[in-house]
Amino acid sequence: MVRSKNNDAYMSATRGLCMRSMMELDQSCSNLREYGSEQSLLSKPDGSSTFVQGDTSILAGVYGPAEVKVSKEIYDRATVEVLIQPKMGLPGVRERAREQCVRETCEAALLLTLHPRSSVTVILQLIHDDGSLLSCCLNAACMALMDAGLPMSHLFCSVTCAISKEGQIITDPTALQEKESRALLTFAIDSVECNVLMSSTTGSFSVQELQQCIAISQKASEQIFQFYRDSVKRRYSKIK
Amino acid sequence: SLFTFPAECSISTADGSALVKIGNTTVICGIKAELTMPPSDAPNKGYMVPNVDLPPLCSSKFRPGPPGEQAQAASQFIADVIESSDLINMEELCIDKSKLCWVLYCDIMCLDYDGNLLDACIIVLLAALKNAQLPEVTINKETDLAEVDIQKKKPLKINRLPVGSSFAVFDDSIIIVDPTAEEESLSTALLTVVTDEEDRLCAVHKPGGTSLSGEKLQHCINRAITRNKEISKLVGKVIESKTTAK
């Protein structure tokens, strides 16, 4: 299992991606909880992974490219299906909304035109929810897609920001911090240009707060992409 | 992508209703108020249950059967907007703490799907809520039963006026406001920004698709803020004309 060390806010040289100046970013630091991932843990799916952020844990399995039902097939590209299974009960409306976000993010990242009339199924099983659920789902999906070896044009990772009632921005909030916050913003960032791929927000906030959260998410995404690189490097360095 | 005036309609069996047409997209909303016990985690609040239905009537791409992903995701989006924008004071819907409250079932049905569903749903919900009248309810102290006085009706107090603006993105170079169904199917990403009258953002909904740079996103938000002013003026005008006609 590859785990990252919990980094304190660092102000290393950035690539000029942040919109606010360095000084203002210093106050709301991108402090992620300890995260870790394991790949290839299931034998039946083509790719699988778990992603753990603090106490939030998701297990992802990917099947693909595989056969697709004629009613769902698309003539020139693969059909992506995402299923999110909650811990208890059947998937409801909330899971459907999350599935839509994960599915469209995966569709943008995968090179679907290489597998026409096929299906790529991503199944996400919720193991424990302690905040930042949608982010953890996206990160687990990306690691599972990498493990399955599906061709992608870029990788993606996701960061959640919570704006507390006093206006402080907290990254990677726990369930308690989410409940006490005034707004919750989840962004998926791509690895090539660090632009926003997906945005899902609840609560009301000002335009400046949105820009700040996007800048903080872009900074935090660098850490997660470095973690992806390290874990893949470590895994393939054993295979000669 | 023209915008026509929201036409007033009355579903006589509903407590509030509205019909909105944005270009060819036609959406109707009916609000039914029922009495129920408040939820145990919020005993002094009523609640709203939005439901978006995309029947096979509105477009050939929707099949009969249980609601598909788009309908469910739209229902969840509307529920999030109601909560984020603080549309109505939920405490006002409560009649007797932990015993009786109003629950508003908002059924939004699409009659003609030509893209830009989310904007239309938000506007129709707002118009129907402004149109809704709830009867007065008193609790009889002796029998402890609720007495509904249908003759006395009060309109709902609406705090905020959230308005959505949808955009279709093509490879981060072209952004089209208010996309039709054809434009949506050819786009590489869709973005919906919901703002309220104080220029605060209630939702920035971009469920995946190709990436969008910061300046383009800011451009869309500015456009959404101007659109908010145009649409709230329009909705206000129609509601006013209906009340003066009465």
Coordinates of C-alpha atoms in Angstrom, one line a residue:
Chain A
M1 CA 0.0 0.0 0.0
V2 CA 1.4 3.3 -1.0
R3 CA 0.7 6.1 1.4
S4 CA 1.7 9.8 1.3
K5 CA 3.0 11.8 4.2
N6 CA 0.8 14.6 5.4
N7 CA 2.4 17.7 4.0
D8 CA 2.1 21.0 5.7
A9 CA 1.2 23.9 3.4
Y10 CA 4.2 24.5 1.2
M11 CA 4.9 27.3 -1.2
S12 CA 7.2 25.7 -3.6
A13 CA 7.6 27.2 -7.1
T14 CA 4.4 27.0 -8.9
R15 CA 3.8 27.1 -12.7
G16 CA 1.9 30.4 -12.5
L17 CA -1.4 28.6 -12.4
C18 CA -2.8 30.2 -9.3
M19 CA -5.0 33.3 -9.8
R20 CA -4.3 34.9 -6.5
S21 CA -0.9 36.1 -5.3
M22 CA 1.3 33.9 -3.2
M23 CA 0.7 36.0 0.0
E24 CA -3.1 35.5 0.0
L25 CA -2.8 31.8 -0.8
D26 CA -0.6 31.3 2.3
Q27 CA -3.5 32.0 4.7
S28 CA -5.8 29.3 3.3
C29 CA -3.3 26.5 2.9
S30 CA -4.0 23.4 0.9
N31 CA -3.8 20.9 3.6
L32 CA -4.9 17.4 2.5
R33 CA -5.6 14.6 4.9
E34 CA -3.4 11.6 4.7
Y35 CA -4.2 9.7 1.5
G36 CA -3.3 6.3 0.2
S37 CA -4.1 3.9 -2.6
E38 CA -3.8 0.3 -3.5
Q39 CA -4.1 -1.1 -7.0
S40 CA -4.8 -4.5 -8.5
L41 CA -6.4 -5.9 -5.4
L42 CA -9.4 -7.6 -7.0
S43 CA -8.9 -10.5 -9.4
K44 CA -12.0 -10.4 -11.6
P45 CA -12.1 -6.7 -12.7
D46 CA -9.7 -5.6 -15.4
G47 CA -8.5 -2.9 -13.1
S48 CA -9.2 -2.1 -9.4
S49 CA -8.1 0.3 -6.8
T50 CA -8.9 1.6 -3.4
F51 CA -8.5 5.3 -2.5
V52 CA -8.4 6.4 1.1
Q53 CA -8.6 10.1 2.2
G54 CA -8.4 10.3 5.9
D55 CA -11.3 8.0 6.9
T56 CA -13.2 8.2 3.6
S57 CA -12.5 5.0 1.7
I58 CA -13.8 3.9 -1.8
L59 CA -13.2 0.7 -3.7
A60 CA -13.2 0.9 -7.5
G61 CA -13.4 -1.8 -10.1
V62 CA -13.2 -1.3 -13.9
Y63 CA -14.3 -3.7 -16.6
G64 CA -13.4 -2.8 -20.1
P65 CA -13.4 -2.6 -23.0
A66 CA -16.1 -5.2 -23.0
E67 CA -19.4 -6.0 -24.8
V68 CA -22.2 -3.5 -24.7
K69 CA -26.0 -3.9 -25.0
V70 CA -27.2 -3.0 -28.5
S71 CA -29.5 -0.3 -27.0
K72 CA -26.6 1.4 -25.3
E73 CA -23.9 1.1 -28.0
I74 CA -22.5 4.1 -29.7
Y75 CA -21.2 3.5 -33.2
D76 CA -17.9 5.4 -33.0
R77 CA -16.8 5.3 -29.4
A78 CA -17.0 3.3 -26.2
T79 CA -20.0 3.7 -23.7
V80 CA -18.9 4.6 -20.2
E81 CA -21.1 3.4 -17.4
V82 CA -20.6 4.3 -13.7
L83 CA -22.3 2.6 -10.8
I84 CA -21.9 4.0 -7.3
Q85 CA -23.0 1.6 -4.6
P86 CA -23.8 3.1 -1.2
K87 CA -22.9 1.3 2.0
M88 CA -26.5 0.5 2.7
G89 CA -29.6 0.2 0.6
L90 CA -30.0 0.8 -3.1
P91 CA -28.5 3.6 -5.1
G92 CA -30.8 6.6 -5.0
V93 CA -31.0 10.0 -6.7
R94 CA -28.0 11.4 -4.9
E95 CA -25.8 8.5 -6.3
R96 CA -27.2 9.1 -9.8
A97 CA -26.0 12.8 -9.7
R98 CA -22.5 11.7 -8.5
E99 CA -22.5 9.0 -11.2
Q100 CA -23.2 11.6 -13.8
C101 CA -20.2 13.7 -12.6
V102 CA -17.8 10.7 -12.5
R103 CA -19.0 9.4 -15.9
E104 CA -18.6 12.7 -17.8
T105 CA -15.1 13.2 -16.2
C106 CA -14.0 9.7 -17.3
E107 CA -15.5 10.2 -20.8
A108 CA -13.4 13.3 -21.2
A109 CA -10.2 11.6 -20.0
L110 CA -10.5 8.3 -21.8
L111 CA -9.7 7.8 -25.5
L112 CA -13.1 6.4 -26.2
T113 CA -12.8 6.4 -30.0
L114 CA -10.2 3.6 -29.8
H115 CA -12.9 1.2 -28.7
P116 CA -16.1 1.7 -30.7
R117 CA -19.2 -0.4 -29.8
S118 CA -17.6 -1.4 -26.5
S119 CA -18.3 -0.6 -22.9
V120 CA -16.2 0.6 -20.0
T121 CA -17.9 0.1 -16.7
V122 CA -16.6 1.7 -13.5
I123 CA -18.1 0.4 -10.3
L124 CA -17.5 2.4 -7.1
Q125 CA -18.3 0.8 -3.7
L126 CA -18.5 3.2 -0.8
I127 CA -16.7 1.7 2.2
H128 CA -16.7 4.6 4.6
D129 CA -17.8 8.2 4.2
D130 CA -16.1 10.8 6.3
G131 CA -16.4 13.8 4.0
S132 CA -15.0 14.6 0.5
L133 CA -16.9 11.7 -1.0
L134 CA -17.1 12.8 -4.6
S135 CA -13.4 13.6 -4.6
C136 CA -12.5 10.2 -3.3
C137 CA -14.7 8.5 -5.9
L138 CA -13.0 10.4 -8.7
N139 CA -9.5 9.7 -7.4
A140 CA -10.3 6.0 -7.0
A141 CA -11.9 5.9 -10.5
C142 CA -8.7 7.4 -12.0
M143 CA -6.4 4.9 -10.3
A144 CA -8.6 2.0 -11.3
L145 CA -8.6 3.2 -15.0
M146 CA -4.8 3.4 -14.8
D147 CA -4.7 -0.1 -13.4
A148 CA -6.9 -1.4 -16.1
G149 CA -4.5 0.1 -18.7
L150 CA -7.2 2.0 -20.6
P151 CA -5.7 4.6 -22.9
M152 CA -6.3 8.1 -21.5
S153 CA -5.4 11.6 -22.8
H154 CA -4.8 13.0 -19.4
L155 CA -5.2 12.0 -15.7
F156 CA -7.6 13.7 -13.4
C157 CA -7.8 14.1 -9.6
S158 CA -10.3 15.8 -7.4
V159 CA -10.2 18.1 -4.4
T160 CA -13.1 19.3 -2.2
C161 CA -13.1 22.7 -0.5
A162 CA -15.5 23.7 2.3
I163 CA -16.1 27.4 3.1
S164 CA -16.9 27.7 6.8
K165 CA -19.4 30.2 8.2
E166 CA -16.5 32.6 9.0
G167 CA -15.3 32.5 5.5
Q168 CA -12.3 30.3 6.0
I169 CA -11.5 27.7 3.3
I170 CA -10.8 24.2 4.4
T171 CA -9.5 21.6 1.9
D172 CA -10.5 17.9 2.1
P173 CA -13.0 18.5 4.8
T174 CA -14.3 15.7 7.2
A175 CA -18.0 14.9 7.4
L176 CA -18.2 17.2 10.5
Q177 CA -16.5 20.1 8.8
E178 CA -18.8 19.6 5.8
K179 CA -21.9 19.8 7.9
E180 CA -20.8 23.0 9.6
S181 CA -19.7 24.7 6.4
R182 CA -21.7 27.3 4.5
A183 CA -20.6 26.0 1.1
L184 CA -19.0 22.9 -0.4
L185 CA -17.1 22.9 -3.7
T186 CA -15.7 19.9 -5.4
F187 CA -13.4 20.3 -8.4
A188 CA -11.8 17.8 -10.7
I189 CA -8.5 19.0 -12.2
D190 CA -6.7 17.6 -15.2
S191 CA -3.1 16.7 -15.2
V192 CA -1.9 18.4 -18.4
E193 CA -3.1 22.0 -18.1
C194 CA -4.4 22.0 -14.5
N195 CA -7.8 23.3 -15.7
V196 CA -11.2 22.6 -14.1
L197 CA -12.7 19.4 -15.6
M198 CA -15.7 19.1 -13.3
S199 CA -17.3 21.3 -10.8
S200 CA -20.0 20.5 -8.3
T201 CA -21.1 22.9 -5.6
T202 CA -23.7 23.3 -2.9
G203 CA -24.3 26.3 -0.8
S204 CA -23.9 29.9 -1.8
F205 CA -20.6 31.8 -2.2
S206 CA -19.1 34.8 -3.9
V207 CA -17.1 34.9 -7.1
Q208 CA -13.9 35.7 -5.3
E209 CA -14.4 32.7 -3.0
L210 CA -14.9 30.5 -6.1
Q211 CA -11.6 31.7 -7.7
Q212 CA -9.8 31.2 -4.4
C213 CA -11.1 27.6 -4.1
I214 CA -10.1 26.8 -7.7
A215 CA -6.6 28.1 -7.1
I216 CA -6.3 26.1 -3.9
S217 CA -7.6 23.0 -5.6
Q218 CA -5.1 23.4 -8.5
K219 CA -2.3 23.7 -5.9
A220 CA -3.5 20.6 -4.0
S221 CA -3.9 18.6 -7.3
E222 CA -0.2 18.9 -7.9
Q223 CA 0.4 16.8 -4.7
I224 CA -2.0 14.2 -5.8
F225 CA -0.6 13.9 -9.3
Q226 CA 2.9 13.5 -7.9
F227 CA 1.5 10.7 -5.7
Y228 CA 0.0 9.0 -8.9
R229 CA 3.4 9.2 -10.5
D230 CA 5.2 7.8 -7.5
S231 CA 2.8 4.9 -7.0
V232 CA 2.9 3.9 -10.7
K233 CA 6.7 4.3 -10.8
R234 CA 7.0 2.1 -7.6
R235 CA 4.7 -0.5 -9.0
Y236 CA 6.4 -0.9 -12.5
S237 CA 9.9 -0.6 -11.2
K238 CA 9.6 -4.1 -9.8
I239 CA 8.6 -5.5 -13.2
K240 CA 11.7 -5.9 -15.3
Chain B
S1 CA -31.7 30.3 -28.6
L2 CA -34.5 32.8 -28.1
F3 CA -36.2 33.4 -24.9
T4 CA -40.0 33.9 -24.9
F5 CA -42.1 35.2 -22.1
P6 CA -43.1 32.7 -19.4
A7 CA -46.8 32.1 -20.0
E8 CA -49.0 31.8 -17.0
C9 CA -51.0 28.6 -16.8
S10 CA -53.2 27.3 -14.1
I11 CA -53.3 23.7 -13.1
S12 CA -56.5 24.1 -11.1
T13 CA -55.8 21.1 -8.9
A14 CA -52.4 22.3 -7.8
D15 CA -51.6 24.9 -5.2
G16 CA -49.2 26.7 -7.5
S17 CA -48.2 26.2 -11.1
A18 CA -46.3 27.7 -14.0
L19 CA -45.3 27.0 -17.5
V20 CA -42.1 28.3 -19.1
K21 CA -40.8 28.2 -22.6
I22 CA -37.2 28.9 -23.5
G23 CA -37.1 28.7 -27.3
N24 CA -38.7 25.3 -27.9
T25 CA -38.0 23.8 -24.5
T26 CA -41.3 23.8 -22.6
V27 CA -41.4 22.9 -18.9
I28 CA -44.4 22.9 -16.6
C29 CA -44.4 22.8 -12.8
G30 CA -47.1 22.0 -10.3
I31 CA -46.8 22.5 -6.6
K32 CA -48.9 20.4 -4.2
A33 CA -48.7 21.2 -0.5
E34 CA -49.5 18.5 1.9
L35 CA -49.5 18.2 5.7
T36 CA -47.0 15.9 7.3
M37 CA -44.9 15.4 10.4
P38 CA -41.6 17.2 10.2
P39 CA -38.4 15.1 9.9
S40 CA -36.8 14.2 13.3
D41 CA -33.5 15.9 12.5
A42 CA -35.2 19.3 11.8
P43 CA -38.5 19.4 13.8
N44 CA -39.1 23.1 13.2
K45 CA -38.8 23.1 9.5
G46 CA -40.9 22.0 6.6
Y47 CA -39.4 20.7 3.4
M48 CA -39.6 20.7 -0.4
V49 CA -39.4 17.6 -2.6
P50 CA -38.6 18.5 -6.2
N51 CA -38.9 15.9 -8.9
V52 CA -38.0 16.4 -12.5
D53 CA -39.7 14.1 -15.0
L54 CA -38.5 13.6 -18.6
P55 CA -41.3 11.6 -20.2
P56 CA -41.0 10.0 -23.7
L57 CA -43.3 12.8 -24.9
C58 CA -40.7 15.4 -24.8
S59 CA -38.0 13.8 -26.9
S60 CA -37.3 10.5 -28.7
K61 CA -34.1 9.9 -26.7
F62 CA -36.1 9.2 -23.5
R63 CA -37.6 5.7 -23.1
P64 CA -40.7 4.9 -21.0
G65 CA -39.9 3.3 -17.6
P66 CA -38.2 4.4 -14.4
P67 CA -36.5 7.8 -14.5
G68 CA -33.2 7.8 -16.3
E69 CA -29.9 9.3 -15.1
Q70 CA -30.6 12.7 -16.6
A71 CA -33.9 13.1 -14.9
Q72 CA -32.5 12.0 -11.5
A73 CA -29.4 14.2 -11.8
A74 CA -31.7 17.1 -12.7
S75 CA -33.9 16.4 -9.6
Q76 CA -30.8 16.3 -7.4
F77 CA -29.5 19.5 -8.9
I78 CA -32.8 21.3 -8.3
A79 CA -32.9 20.0 -4.7
D80 CA -29.3 21.4 -4.2
V81 CA -30.2 24.8 -5.7
I82 CA -33.3 25.0 -3.3
E83 CA -31.0 24.3 -0.4
S84 CA -28.0 26.4 -1.5
S85 CA -30.0 29.5 -2.4
D86 CA -32.2 29.5 0.7
L87 CA -35.2 30.0 -1.6
I88 CA -37.9 30.0 1.0
N89 CA -37.6 30.0 4.8
M90 CA -38.2 26.4 5.7
E91 CA -39.2 27.5 9.3
E92 CA -42.2 29.3 7.7
L93 CA -43.5 25.9 6.4
C94 CA -43.6 24.6 9.9
I95 CA -47.0 24.8 11.6
D96 CA -46.5 23.1 14.9
K97 CA -43.0 22.1 16.0
S98 CA -42.3 18.3 15.7
K99 CA -46.0 17.7 15.0
L100 CA -47.1 19.3 11.8
C101 CA -45.5 21.0 8.8
W102 CA -46.1 21.6 5.1
V103 CA -44.3 19.5 2.5
L104 CA -44.2 21.0 -1.0
Y105 CA -44.1 18.5 -3.7
C106 CA -42.7 20.3 -6.8
D107 CA -43.3 18.2 -9.9
I108 CA -41.5 19.5 -12.9
M109 CA -42.4 17.9 -16.2
C110 CA -40.7 18.6 -19.5
L111 CA -43.2 18.8 -22.4
D112 CA -40.7 19.6 -25.1
Y113 CA -37.0 19.0 -24.8
D114 CA -34.8 21.2 -26.9
G115 CA -31.8 21.6 -24.6
N116 CA -31.2 23.9 -21.6
L117 CA -33.3 21.9 -19.2
L118 CA -31.8 23.1 -16.0
D119 CA -32.4 26.8 -16.6
A120 CA -36.0 26.2 -17.5
C121 CA -36.5 24.0 -14.4
I122 CA -35.2 26.7 -12.1
I123 CA -37.3 29.5 -13.7
V124 CA -40.5 27.4 -13.7
L125 CA -40.0 26.4 -10.1
L126 CA -39.5 30.1 -9.1
A127 CA -42.6 31.1 -11.1
A128 CA -44.7 28.4 -9.6
L129 CA -43.6 29.2 -6.0
K130 CA -44.5 32.9 -6.6
N131 CA -47.9 31.8 -7.9
A132 CA -48.5 29.3 -5.0
Q133 CA -51.0 30.1 -2.3
L134 CA -51.1 28.0 0.9
P135 CA -54.3 27.9 3.0
E136 CA -54.1 28.9 6.7
V137 CA -53.8 26.0 9.2
T138 CA -54.7 26.3 12.8
I139 CA -54.4 23.7 15.5
N140 CA -57.6 23.2 17.5
K141 CA -56.5 23.2 21.1
E142 CA -59.2 20.9 22.3
T143 CA -59.2 18.2 19.7
D144 CA -55.5 18.7 18.8
L145 CA -56.4 18.3 15.1
A146 CA -55.4 20.6 12.3
E147 CA -58.1 22.8 10.8
V148 CA -57.5 23.9 7.2
D149 CA -59.2 27.1 6.1
I150 CA -59.4 27.0 2.3
Q151 CA -61.0 30.4 2.1
K152 CA -57.9 32.2 3.6
K153 CA -54.9 31.7 1.4
K154 CA -51.5 33.3 1.8
P155 CA -48.7 33.4 -0.8
L156 CA -45.2 32.1 0.0
K157 CA -42.5 34.5 1.0
I158 CA -39.6 34.0 -1.5
N159 CA -36.2 35.1 -0.1
R160 CA -34.0 34.8 -3.1
L161 CA -34.4 34.7 -6.8
P162 CA -31.9 32.1 -8.2
V163 CA -31.6 32.1 -12.0
G164 CA -29.5 29.6 -13.9
S165 CA -27.5 30.2 -17.1
S166 CA -26.3 27.2 -19.1
F167 CA -23.4 27.1 -21.5
A168 CA -22.2 24.5 -24.1
V169 CA -18.4 24.4 -24.4
F170 CA -16.6 23.2 -27.5
D171 CA -13.0 22.3 -26.8
D172 CA -12.5 25.3 -24.5
S173 CA -12.6 27.7 -27.6
I174 CA -16.2 28.3 -28.3
I175 CA -18.9 28.8 -25.6
I176 CA -22.5 28.9 -26.6
V177 CA -25.1 30.4 -24.2
D178 CA -28.5 28.7 -23.9
P179 CA -27.7 25.6 -26.1
T180 CA -30.4 23.7 -28.0
A181 CA -30.5 20.0 -27.9
E182 CA -28.5 19.7 -31.1
E183 CA -25.8 22.0 -29.7
E184 CA -25.7 20.1 -26.4
S185 CA -25.2 16.7 -28.2
L186 CA -22.3 18.1 -30.2
S187 CA -20.7 20.0 -27.3
T188 CA -17.7 18.6 -25.4
A189 CA -18.8 20.0 -22.0
L190 CA -21.9 21.6 -20.4
L191 CA -21.8 24.3 -17.7
T192 CA -24.6 25.7 -15.6
V193 CA -24.1 28.7 -13.3
V194 CA -26.8 29.7 -10.9
T195 CA -26.7 33.2 -9.4
D196 CA -29.0 35.1 -7.1
E197 CA -30.0 38.7 -7.1
E198 CA -27.1 39.7 -4.8
D199 CA -24.6 38.3 -7.4
R200 CA -23.7 35.4 -5.2
L201 CA -23.2 32.0 -6.8
C202 CA -25.6 29.3 -5.7
A203 CA -24.2 26.6 -8.0
V204 CA -21.5 26.1 -10.5
H205 CA -22.4 22.8 -12.1
K206 CA -20.1 21.3 -14.6
P207 CA -20.5 17.5 -14.6
G208 CA -17.3 16.6 -16.4
G209 CA -16.4 17.1 -20.0
T210 CA -13.4 18.9 -21.5
S211 CA -11.5 21.3 -19.2
L212 CA -12.3 25.0 -19.0
S213 CA -9.7 27.7 -18.3
G214 CA -10.1 30.2 -15.5
E215 CA -10.8 33.2 -17.7
K216 CA -13.4 31.4 -19.7
L217 CA -15.1 30.3 -16.5
Q218 CA -15.1 33.9 -15.2
H219 CA -16.5 35.1 -18.5
C220 CA -19.4 32.6 -18.1
I221 CA -20.1 33.8 -14.6
N222 CA -20.2 37.4 -15.7
R223 CA -22.7 36.5 -18.4
A224 CA -24.8 34.6 -15.8
I225 CA -24.9 37.6 -13.6
T226 CA -26.3 39.8 -16.4
R227 CA -28.8 37.1 -17.4
N228 CA -30.0 36.9 -13.8
K229 CA -31.1 40.6 -13.9
E230 CA -32.9 40.2 -17.3
I231 CA -34.8 37.1 -16.2
S232 CA -35.9 38.2 -12.7
K233 CA -37.3 41.4 -14.3
L234 CA -39.2 39.2 -16.8
V235 CA -40.6 36.8 -14.2
G236 CA -41.6 39.8 -12.0
K237 CA -43.4 41.4 -14.9
V238 CA -45.4 38.3 -15.6
I239 CA -46.4 37.7 -12.0
E240 CA -47.4 41.3 -11.7
S241 CA -49.5 41.2 -14.9
K242 CA -51.3 38.1 -13.6
T243 CA -52.2 39.7 -10.2
T244 CA -53.4 42.9 -11.9
A245 CA -55.5 40.9 -14.3
K246 CA -57.2 39.2 -11.3

